[in-house]
Coordinates of C-alpha atoms and ligand atoms in Angstrom, one line a residue:
X1 CA 7.1 2.9 33.5
X2 CA 3.9 5.0 32.8
X3 CA 0.8 3.2 32.6
X4 CA -1.5 6.0 30.9
X5 CA -1.4 9.4 29.3
X6 CA -1.3 11.5 32.5
X7 CA 2.0 9.6 34.0
X8 CA 3.7 9.6 30.7
X9 CA 2.9 13.7 30.3
X10 CA 4.6 13.9 33.9
X11 CA 7.7 12.2 33.0
X12 CA 8.0 14.7 30.2
X13 CA 7.4 17.4 32.3
X14 CA 9.9 16.5 34.8
X15 CA 12.3 16.0 31.7
X16 CA 12.2 18.9 30.6
X17 CA 12.7 20.4 34.5
X18 CA 15.8 18.4 34.3
X19 CA 16.8 19.0 30.7
X20 CA 16.9 15.5 30.1
X21 CA 16.9 13.3 27.0
X22 CA 14.3 11.1 26.7
X23 CA 14.5 7.7 25.4
X24 CA 12.1 4.8 24.9
X25 CA 12.6 1.3 25.7
X26 CA 11.1 -1.8 24.0
X27 CA 12.2 -5.4 25.0
X28 CA 16.0 -4.2 24.9
X29 CA 17.0 -6.7 21.9
X30 CA 18.7 -3.7 19.7
X31 CA 22.2 -3.6 19.5
X32 CA 23.6 -0.4 22.0
X33 CA 23.3 2.3 21.6
X34 CA 19.6 2.6 20.2
X35 CA 18.1 1.9 23.4
X36 CA 20.7 3.6 25.8
X37 CA 24.5 4.2 25.6
X38 CA 26.9 3.1 28.2
X39 CA 28.0 6.3 29.1
X40 CA 25.5 9.0 28.2
X41 CA 26.8 12.4 28.2
X42 CA 23.2 14.1 29.5
X43 CA 20.7 12.9 32.1
X44 CA 18.9 10.4 30.1
X45 CA 15.2 9.1 31.2
X46 CA 14.7 5.8 30.0
X47 CA 10.7 5.4 29.3
X48 CA 9.3 1.7 29.4
X49 CA 6.0 1.4 27.6
X50 CA 5.5 -2.4 28.9
X51 CA 2.4 -1.4 30.5
X52 CA 1.0 1.8 28.9
X53 CA -2.8 2.0 27.6
X54 CA -4.5 4.9 27.0
X55 CA -8.2 6.6 25.0
X56 CA -6.9 5.3 21.6
X57 CA -7.4 1.6 22.8
X58 CA -10.0 2.0 25.2
X59 CA -7.6 1.9 27.8
X60 CA -6.7 -1.6 26.9
X61 CA -3.7 -2.3 25.4
X62 CA -4.9 -4.0 22.0
X63 CA -8.3 -3.4 20.4
X64 CA -9.8 -4.8 16.8
X65 CA -11.3 -1.8 15.6
X66 CA -12.3 -3.0 12.0
X67 CA -13.1 -6.1 10.6
X68 CA -13.0 -5.4 7.2
X69 CA -10.4 -4.6 6.6
X70 CA -8.9 -5.8 9.5
X71 CA -7.3 -3.2 11.8
X72 CA -6.2 -3.6 15.4
X73 CA -4.8 -0.5 17.5
X74 CA -1.9 -1.2 19.7
X75 CA 0.2 -0.1 22.3
X76 CA 4.0 -0.1 21.6
X77 CA 5.0 -1.9 25.0
X78 CA 2.5 -5.0 23.9
X79 CA 5.0 -7.7 22.5
X80 CA 4.5 -9.3 19.2
X81 CA 3.9 -12.8 20.7
X82 CA 1.3 -10.9 22.9
X83 CA -0.2 -9.5 19.6
X84 CA 0.0 -12.7 17.9
X85 CA -2.2 -14.6 20.4
X86 CA -4.8 -11.5 20.8
X87 CA -5.1 -11.8 16.9
X88 CA -5.6 -15.2 16.9
X89 CA -8.3 -14.9 19.3
X90 CA -10.1 -12.4 17.1
X91 CA -9.6 -14.8 13.5
X92 CA -6.9 -12.5 12.5
X93 CA -2.9 -12.6 11.9
X94 CA -0.3 -10.4 11.1
X95 CA 0.9 -9.7 7.2
X96 CA 4.6 -10.3 7.9
X97 CA 6.3 -11.6 11.6
X98 CA 10.1 -11.6 13.0
X99 CA 11.5 -14.7 13.4
X100 CA 11.3 -14.0 17.4
X101 CA 7.9 -13.1 19.3
X102 CA 9.9 -11.3 22.1
X103 CA 10.2 -7.9 20.6
X104 CA 8.0 -5.0 21.5
X105 CA 5.5 -3.0 18.7
X106 CA 7.2 -0.3 19.7
X107 CA 10.9 -1.6 18.7
X108 CA 10.0 -3.4 16.1
X109 CA 8.3 -0.1 13.8
X110 CA 10.8 2.2 15.2
X111 CA 13.6 0.0 13.7
X112 CA 13.4 -1.5 10.0
X113 CA 12.6 -4.7 11.4
X114 CA 11.1 -7.2 8.6
X115 CA 10.0 -10.5 8.2
X116 CA 10.1 -13.4 5.8
X117 CA 7.2 -12.3 3.7
X118 CA 8.4 -12.0 0.2
X119 CA 5.6 -9.7 -1.1
X120 CA 5.9 -7.5 2.2
X121 CA 8.2 -4.6 3.2
X122 CA 9.4 -3.9 6.5
X123 CA 6.8 -4.4 9.3
X124 CA 6.4 -0.8 10.1
X125 CA 4.8 -0.8 6.7
X126 CA 2.2 -2.8 7.8
X127 CA 1.2 0.0 10.3
X128 CA -1.0 2.6 8.9
X129 CA -1.1 5.5 11.5
X130 CA 1.2 6.3 14.6
X131 CA 0.2 8.5 17.5
X132 CA 2.8 10.0 19.0
X133 CA 3.6 12.0 22.1
X134 CA 5.9 15.1 21.8
X135 CA 8.2 16.9 24.3
X136 CA 5.7 19.5 25.4
X137 CA 3.0 16.3 26.5
X138 CA 0.8 17.0 23.6
X139 CA -0.5 14.1 21.4
X140 CA -0.7 14.0 17.4
X141 CA -1.6 11.2 15.1
X142 CA 0.3 10.6 11.8
X143 CA -1.2 8.7 9.0
X144 CA -0.6 9.8 6.0
X145 CA 2.6 10.4 3.6
X146 CA 4.8 12.1 3.5
X147 CA 4.6 11.9 7.3
X148 CA 4.2 8.6 7.8
X149 CA 7.6 7.7 6.1
X150 CA 9.4 9.4 9.1
X151 CA 7.1 7.5 11.4
X152 CA 7.8 4.7 10.5
X153 CA 11.2 3.6 11.4
X154 CA 11.4 7.2 13.6
X155 CA 14.4 5.6 15.7
X156 CA 12.9 7.2 19.0
X157 CA 13.6 10.4 17.3
X158 CA 10.1 12.1 16.9
X159 CA 8.6 11.5 20.2
X160 CA 6.9 8.4 22.3
X161 CA 4.8 6.3 20.1
X162 CA 2.0 5.9 22.4
X163 CA -0.4 3.9 19.9
X164 CA -0.3 2.6 16.2
X165 CA -3.2 0.9 13.9
X166 CA -1.6 -2.3 12.3
X167 CA -3.6 -3.6 9.3
X168 CA -4.0 -7.3 9.5
X169 CA -5.0 -10.3 7.7
X170 CA -8.1 -12.9 8.4
X171 CA -7.2 -15.9 9.8
X172 CA -10.4 -18.4 10.0
X173 CA -8.5 -21.8 10.7
X174 CA -5.2 -23.0 12.5
X175 CA -4.4 -24.4 9.4
X176 CA -4.8 -21.1 7.3
X177 CA -1.3 -20.8 7.2
X178 CA 1.1 -23.9 6.7
X179 CA 4.6 -24.3 7.7
X180 CA 7.3 -26.2 6.3
X181 CA 10.7 -27.1 7.2
X182 CA 13.1 -28.4 4.2
X183 CA 16.5 -29.1 3.7
X184 CA 17.1 -27.8 0.4
X185 CA 19.9 -29.5 -1.7
X186 CA 22.3 -27.3 -3.6
X187 CA 22.0 -27.3 -7.1
X188 CA 25.4 -28.0 -7.6
X189 CA 28.6 -29.8 -5.9
X190 CA 30.1 -26.3 -4.8
X191 CA 28.2 -23.0 -3.5
X192 CA 28.3 -21.4 -6.9
X193 CA 26.2 -18.6 -8.4
X194 CA 24.4 -21.0 -11.1
X195 CA 23.4 -23.4 -8.7
X196 CA 21.8 -20.8 -6.1
X197 CA 20.3 -18.5 -8.8
X198 CA 18.7 -21.9 -10.0
X199 CA 17.4 -23.2 -6.8
X200 CA 16.3 -19.6 -5.4
X201 CA 14.4 -18.9 -8.7
X202 CA 12.5 -22.2 -8.2
X203 CA 11.9 -21.5 -4.3
X204 CA 11.1 -17.7 -4.6
X205 CA 8.1 -18.4 -7.5
X206 CA 6.6 -20.7 -4.6
X207 CA 6.6 -18.0 -2.1
X208 CA 6.1 -15.1 -4.3
X209 CA 2.2 -14.9 -3.5
X210 CA 2.2 -14.2 -0.3
X211 CA 4.4 -17.0 1.4
X212 CA 6.7 -16.5 3.8
X213 CA 10.4 -17.8 3.8
X214 CA 13.4 -17.5 6.1
X215 CA 16.9 -19.3 4.9
X216 CA 19.7 -20.7 6.3
X217 CA 22.9 -21.3 4.7
X218 CA 26.3 -23.2 6.4
X219 CA 29.3 -21.6 4.8
X220 CA 30.9 -24.6 5.6
X221 CA 28.5 -27.1 4.0
X222 CA 30.7 -27.8 1.1
X223 CA 32.7 -29.8 3.6
X224 CA 29.6 -31.5 5.1
X225 CA 25.8 -31.4 3.7
X226 CA 25.3 -29.3 0.6
X227 CA 21.7 -28.4 1.9
X228 CA 20.4 -24.7 2.7
X229 CA 17.9 -24.8 5.6
X230 CA 14.4 -23.3 4.5
X231 CA 11.6 -22.4 6.8
X232 CA 8.4 -21.6 4.7
X233 CA 5.0 -20.4 5.4
X234 CA 2.4 -20.9 3.0
X235 CA -1.4 -19.6 2.7
X236 CA -3.8 -23.0 2.8
X237 CA -6.8 -22.6 0.2
X238 CA -8.5 -25.7 2.0
X239 CA -7.9 -25.0 5.9
X240 CA -10.1 -27.6 7.9
X241 CA -8.3 -27.0 11.4
X242 CA -10.8 -24.6 13.8
X243 CA -8.9 -22.0 16.1
X244 CA -8.6 -22.4 19.5
X245 CA -8.5 -19.8 22.2
X246 CA -4.7 -18.7 23.0
X247 CA -3.6 -17.4 26.2
X248 CA -1.5 -14.1 25.3
X249 CA 1.7 -13.6 27.1
X250 CA 1.2 -10.8 29.3
X251 CA 4.1 -8.2 28.8
X252 CA 3.2 -6.0 31.6
X253 CA 2.6 -8.4 34.4
X254 CA 6.0 -10.2 33.5
X255 CA 7.5 -6.4 34.0
X256 CA 6.1 -6.2 37.4
X257 CA 5.8 -2.8 37.6
X258 CA 9.7 -2.5 36.8
X259 CA 10.5 -5.5 39.6
X260 CA 10.0 -8.1 36.9
X261 CA 12.1 -9.1 33.8
X262 CA 14.2 -5.9 32.5
X263 CA 13.1 -6.9 29.0
X264 CA 12.5 -10.0 27.2
X265 CA 15.8 -12.1 28.6
X266 CA 18.5 -14.4 27.0
X267 CA 18.6 -17.8 27.4
X268 CA 20.7 -18.3 30.5
X269 CA 21.4 -21.7 30.5
X270 CA 23.4 -21.7 27.3
X271 CA 26.7 -20.2 28.8
X272 CA 28.7 -23.4 28.3
X273 CA 27.6 -23.6 24.5
X274 CA 28.1 -20.2 24.2
X275 CA 31.5 -20.5 25.6
X276 CA 32.5 -23.4 23.1
X277 CA 31.4 -20.9 20.5
X278 CA 33.6 -18.2 21.7
X279 CA 36.5 -20.4 21.3
X280 CA 35.4 -22.2 18.1
X281 CA 35.1 -18.9 16.4
X282 CA 39.1 -18.0 17.0
X283 CA 40.2 -21.7 16.9
X284 CA 42.6 -21.4 13.7
X285 CA 40.5 -24.2 11.9
X286 CA 37.2 -24.4 10.8
X287 CA 36.3 -28.2 12.2
X288 CA 34.3 -26.7 15.9
X289 CA 33.1 -23.8 14.0
X290 CA 31.5 -26.1 11.6
X291 CA 30.4 -28.6 13.9
X292 CA 28.3 -25.6 16.0
X293 CA 27.1 -24.3 12.8
X294 CA 25.5 -27.7 11.8
X295 CA 24.4 -28.2 15.5
X296 CA 22.8 -24.5 15.4
X297 CA 21.3 -25.9 12.2
X298 CA 19.4 -28.6 13.3
X299 CA 18.4 -26.8 16.5
X300 CA 16.4 -24.2 14.4
X301 CA 15.1 -27.0 12.6
X302 CA 13.6 -28.3 15.5
X303 CA 12.3 -24.9 17.3
X304 CA 10.5 -24.5 13.6
X305 CA 8.9 -27.9 13.6
X306 CA 7.7 -27.0 17.1
X307 CA 6.2 -23.8 15.8
X308 CA 4.9 -25.4 12.8
X309 CA 2.9 -28.5 15.0
X310 CA 1.5 -26.0 16.8
X311 CA 0.6 -23.7 13.5
X312 CA 2.8 -21.1 14.6
X313 CA 5.2 -19.0 12.4
X314 CA 6.9 -17.1 15.4
X315 CA 9.5 -20.4 15.9
X316 CA 12.3 -18.3 17.9
X317 CA 10.9 -18.0 21.6
X318 CA 14.1 -16.5 23.5
X319 CA 17.2 -15.2 22.1
X320 CA 20.9 -16.5 22.6
X321 CA 23.6 -14.0 23.5
X322 CA 24.9 -13.0 20.3
X323 CA 25.9 -9.7 18.3
X324 CA 24.7 -9.5 14.9
X325 CA 25.7 -7.5 11.9
X326 CA 22.7 -7.2 9.4
X327 CA 22.5 -5.8 5.7
X328 CA 19.6 -5.1 3.3
X329 CA 20.9 -5.3 -0.4
X330 CA 19.2 -4.1 -3.3
X331 CA 18.7 -7.1 -5.9
X332 CA 16.6 -5.4 -7.8
X333 CA 14.5 -7.9 -9.2
X334 CA 14.2 -11.6 -8.4
X335 CA 15.7 -13.2 -11.3
X336 CA 18.9 -14.6 -11.8
X337 CA 20.3 -11.2 -12.4
X338 CA 19.3 -10.0 -8.6
X339 CA 19.9 -13.2 -6.9
X340 CA 23.6 -13.0 -8.4
X341 CA 24.0 -10.3 -5.6
X342 CA 22.4 -12.1 -2.6
X343 CA 24.9 -15.2 -3.9
X344 CA 27.7 -12.6 -3.8
X345 CA 27.3 -11.6 -0.1
X346 CA 27.1 -15.1 1.3
X347 CA 29.7 -16.3 -0.8
X348 CA 32.0 -13.4 0.8
X349 CA 31.5 -15.2 4.0
X350 CA 32.0 -18.5 2.6
X351 CA 35.4 -17.6 1.1
X352 CA 36.5 -15.6 4.2
X353 CA 36.1 -19.1 6.4
X354 CA 37.5 -21.4 4.0
X355 CA 40.8 -23.5 4.7
X356 CA 42.6 -23.4 7.8
X357 CA 44.6 -20.6 9.5
X358 CA 42.0 -17.8 9.3
X359 CA 41.9 -15.7 12.3
X360 CA 38.2 -15.8 12.6
X361 CA 35.6 -18.4 11.6
X362 CA 31.7 -18.0 12.2
X363 CA 30.3 -20.5 14.2
X364 CA 26.3 -19.9 13.6
X365 CA 24.1 -20.1 10.3
X366 CA 23.7 -17.0 8.1
X367 CA 20.2 -16.0 7.5
X368 CA 18.9 -14.5 4.8
X369 CA 15.4 -13.2 3.8
X370 CA 13.5 -11.5 0.9
X371 CA 11.9 -8.0 1.5
X372 CA 9.7 -6.0 -0.8
X373 CA 11.2 -2.2 -1.1
X374 CA 9.4 0.5 0.4
X375 CA 9.0 4.3 1.0
X376 CA 10.2 4.4 4.5
X377 CA 12.9 7.2 5.0
X378 CA 15.2 5.6 7.4
X379 CA 14.7 1.8 6.4
X380 CA 17.5 0.0 4.4
X381 CA 14.5 -1.0 2.3
X382 CA 14.4 2.4 0.9
X383 CA 13.6 2.7 -2.6
X384 CA 12.2 5.3 -5.1
X385 CA 10.4 2.6 -6.9
X386 CA 8.6 0.7 -4.0
X387 CA 6.4 -2.1 -5.0
X388 CA 8.8 -3.2 -7.9
X389 CA 12.3 -3.6 -5.9
X390 CA 13.4 -6.2 -3.4
X391 CA 15.8 -6.5 -1.1
X392 CA 17.9 -9.4 0.0
X393 CA 18.3 -9.1 3.9
X394 CA 21.8 -11.2 5.3
X395 CA 22.2 -11.6 8.9
X396 CA 25.7 -12.7 10.1
X397 CA 26.3 -13.7 13.9
X398 CA 29.1 -13.4 16.3
X399 CA 29.1 -15.2 19.7
X400 CA 30.3 -12.9 22.6
X401 CA 31.7 -13.4 25.9
X402 CA 29.5 -11.1 27.8
X403 CA 29.9 -9.6 31.0
X404 CA 30.8 -6.4 29.2
X405 CA 33.8 -7.9 28.0
X406 CA 35.1 -6.1 24.6
X407 CA 34.9 -7.9 21.6
X408 CA 38.0 -9.6 20.0
X409 CA 40.2 -7.7 17.4
X410 CA 39.8 -11.3 15.3
X411 CA 36.0 -10.8 15.5
X412 CA 36.0 -7.0 14.8
X413 CA 38.3 -7.5 11.7
X414 CA 36.4 -10.2 10.4
X415 CA 33.0 -8.3 10.6
X416 CA 35.0 -5.4 8.9
X417 CA 36.3 -7.4 6.0
X418 CA 32.5 -8.7 5.2
X419 CA 30.9 -5.2 5.7
X420 CA 33.6 -3.9 3.3
X421 CA 32.2 -6.1 0.5
X422 CA 28.5 -6.0 1.5
X423 CA 28.6 -1.9 1.9
X424 CA 31.2 -0.9 -0.6
X425 CA 30.6 -3.5 -3.8
X426 CA 27.2 -4.6 -3.0
X427 CA 25.8 -1.0 -2.0
X428 CA 24.3 -2.7 1.1
X429 CA 22.7 -0.6 3.7
X430 CA 22.6 -1.5 7.4
X431 CA 19.7 -2.9 9.7
X432 CA 19.4 -0.1 12.3
X433 CA 18.6 -2.8 15.3
X434 CA 22.3 -4.3 14.4
X435 CA 25.7 -3.5 15.0
X436 CA 27.6 -2.0 12.0
X437 CA 30.2 0.3 11.0
X438 CA 33.1 -1.7 11.9
X439 CA 35.9 -0.1 10.0
X440 CA 36.6 3.3 8.7
X441 CA 36.4 4.1 5.1
X442 CA 39.2 6.5 5.1
X443 CA 41.7 4.0 6.2
X444 CA 43.1 1.2 3.9
X445 CA 41.3 -1.8 3.1
X446 CA 42.9 -4.2 5.6
X447 CA 42.1 -2.1 8.8
X448 CA 39.1 -2.1 11.3
X449 CA 37.6 0.2 13.7
X450 CA 38.3 -0.7 17.9
X451 CA 34.5 -0.5 18.3
X452 CA 31.1 -0.3 15.6
X453 CA 29.7 2.8 14.7
X454 CA 32.7 4.3 13.6
X455 CA 32.0 7.9 12.9
X456 CA 33.6 8.1 9.4
X457 CA 31.5 5.5 8.6
X458 CA 28.3 7.1 9.5
X459 CA 29.4 10.1 7.8
X460 CA 29.6 8.2 4.3
X461 CA 26.4 6.3 5.3
X462 CA 24.9 9.8 5.4
X463 CA 26.5 10.6 2.3
X464 CA 24.6 7.4 0.8
X465 CA 21.5 8.1 2.1
X466 CA 19.4 11.1 0.5
X467 CA 16.4 10.9 3.1
X468 CA 18.4 11.1 6.4
X469 CA 18.6 15.2 6.1
X470 CA 14.9 15.1 5.4
X471 CA 14.5 13.1 8.4
X472 CA 16.6 15.3 10.3
X473 CA 14.8 18.2 10.0
X474 CA 11.4 16.2 10.5
X475 CA 12.9 15.3 13.7
X476 CA 13.8 19.0 14.6
X477 CA 10.0 20.1 13.5
X478 CA 8.4 17.7 15.6
X479 CA 11.1 17.9 18.1
X480 CA 12.3 21.6 18.0
X481 CA 13.9 21.3 21.9
X482 CA 15.8 17.9 20.6
X483 CA 14.5 16.1 23.7
X484 CA 14.3 12.8 21.9
X485 CA 17.3 13.7 19.4
X486 CA 19.6 11.1 21.4
X487 CA 23.2 10.0 21.2
X488 CA 22.4 7.1 18.6
X489 CA 21.0 9.9 16.7
X490 CA 23.5 12.4 16.9
X491 CA 25.9 9.7 15.9
X492 CA 23.8 8.7 12.6
X493 CA 22.7 12.0 11.3
X494 CA 25.4 14.4 13.0
X495 CA 24.7 16.6 15.7
Ligands
FAD1 C1 17.7 -13.1 18.8 C2 17.1 -11.7 17.9 C3 16.5 -12.0 16.6 C4 15.9 -11.0 15.9 N1 15.5 -11.1 14.8 C5 14.8 -10.0 14.1 C6 14.1 -10.5 12.8 O1 13.7 -11.6 12.7 N2 14.0 -9.2 12.1 C7 14.3 -8.3 12.1 O2 14.5 -7.3 11.2 N3 15.1 -7.8 13.3 C8 15.2 -9.0 14.2 N4 16.1 -8.7 15.4 C9 16.1 -7.4 15.6 C10 14.7 -7.1 16.4 O3 13.8 -7.3 16.1 C11 15.2 -5.2 16.7 O4 16.2 -4.9 17.2 C12 13.4 -4.7 17.3 O5 14.0 -3.4 17.7 C13 14.1 -5.2 18.8 O6 12.4 -4.8 19.7 P1 12.8 -4.7 21.0 O7 11.3 -4.6 21.4 O8 13.5 -5.0 21.7 O9 12.8 -2.6 20.9 P2 14.4 -2.0 21.9 O10 15.7 -2.7 21.5 O11 14.1 -2.1 23.0 O12 14.1 -0.8 20.9 C14 14.4 -0.4 19.6 C15 14.4 1.1 19.4 O13 12.7 1.3 19.1 C16 12.7 2.4 19.8 N5 11.4 2.6 20.7 C17 10.8 1.5 21.4 N6 9.4 1.6 21.6 C18 9.5 2.9 21.0 C19 8.0 3.9 21.3 N7 7.1 3.5 22.1 N8 8.5 5.1 20.7 C20 9.4 5.5 20.2 N9 10.2 4.8 20.0 C21 10.4 3.4 20.7 C22 13.8 2.7 21.1 O14 14.0 4.0 21.5 C23 14.8 1.9 20.3 O15 15.4 2.9 19.5 C24 16.8 -9.6 16.3 C25 16.9 -9.8 17.2 C26 17.6 -10.4 18.4 C27 18.4 -10.3 19.5

């Protein structure tokens, strides 16, 4: 847990001596093996940047460097909620935020993390420059194209990010951003394409000019209440409530030199509820899963209302113990033609959980958000036409027993079925911070893999992503000894 450049350089020198692989940890909420593998083949150093600061930020952990345009320099170990409070205290705010605030800036920019700002790309695209330390201890700043397209979503493969310059927005008042929480009725009795495109054409028209929109879908709603849960945030043209000082969360103090919290924790007192959800997923009928999903929608509504009352859009304050699969699907326009693809992706899950006798029922709502395409090579939102292309991100959650227990066959099979459709039919691309590769594309349509990240799936993904070889070449150029070419990258890009 280095606190300054000299300590970080010493870690790298020792890693060279031990011929170790060097990986970086943020708040450890990405799915393994992105941060660390359970059984690393080589000696591995895990560097935690929670307390790091260097000259880039005058040895502080965050610094406002320009008021117009608003820019801040941040160390990567800083958490999003810590930065959010710092920005508020400087009459600023982020262009886009995640649902939670408990991720590190390093983790949010090394992965294709996104928010719900319809007219913004992934979070890393709000960063205009990265300073990284290379394996030999030298520092390098990357601010221009094409290199920045590899430095954003670097997956830890080009070096350790030691600071980044973030483009922010002005925020003079608390109510500059006004949140809303609405149950939006389905336009039709069934969950069908016409109703969906009608509802979202109208909704997106309100949010396309800079608003933020996060939507939850209950695939069982046709039996219960036919509503989406829409969390929205809009710019307010007549704000009046003055900002009040906030006490930032202190990631470093909380880490307590390695003795404290080991990354942002998940909610511990939910074990009973999670146990019930695990059972409901495989109960053989949808009743319990539908009830738990409905309850989760209500809980989400409550959390968002609480955040809105405090004029915050970071509504999720802690993680539940779950696994995710998340895909970006190109729309490519936000009209009925594009929205149809979002509907197809959601409807696949609704079809799979219909009726009794299914092997698996999801027990959490699906979340979806709209994101602008961009030029970041390794992002699922990469497009050769940035600026005019939109993606929908679909999130699927599975509850897991924990304590290292293997995922059940029913869960793996369900995720594989959904993934085949999202990947093969809708041409989707997986989010790197979540689980994917639940099947082997060379095997028949009903099979699933005993664990995620199936190597043949990754090979197929590589064939589809024209930018992967360029990124691999860039990693080799910046890191000729492969000190940062970790097991996840070897799996993803080939050894
Ligand atoms: C409950 C929950 C909600 C979520 N909500 C969202 C959401 O709203 N939107 C979304 O897109 N994703 C979401 N995610 C995914 C999450 O945002 C990402 O997985 C993110 O990367 C986690 O950040 P972290 O600090 O935990 O990073 P980690 O998991 O610790 O690290 C992620 C990657 O970043 C690398 N890294 C970290 N710091 C550095 C550095 N300084 N230099 C180089 N590499 C570095 C690590 O090596 C690793 O490869 C969610 C996940 C959970 C569990």
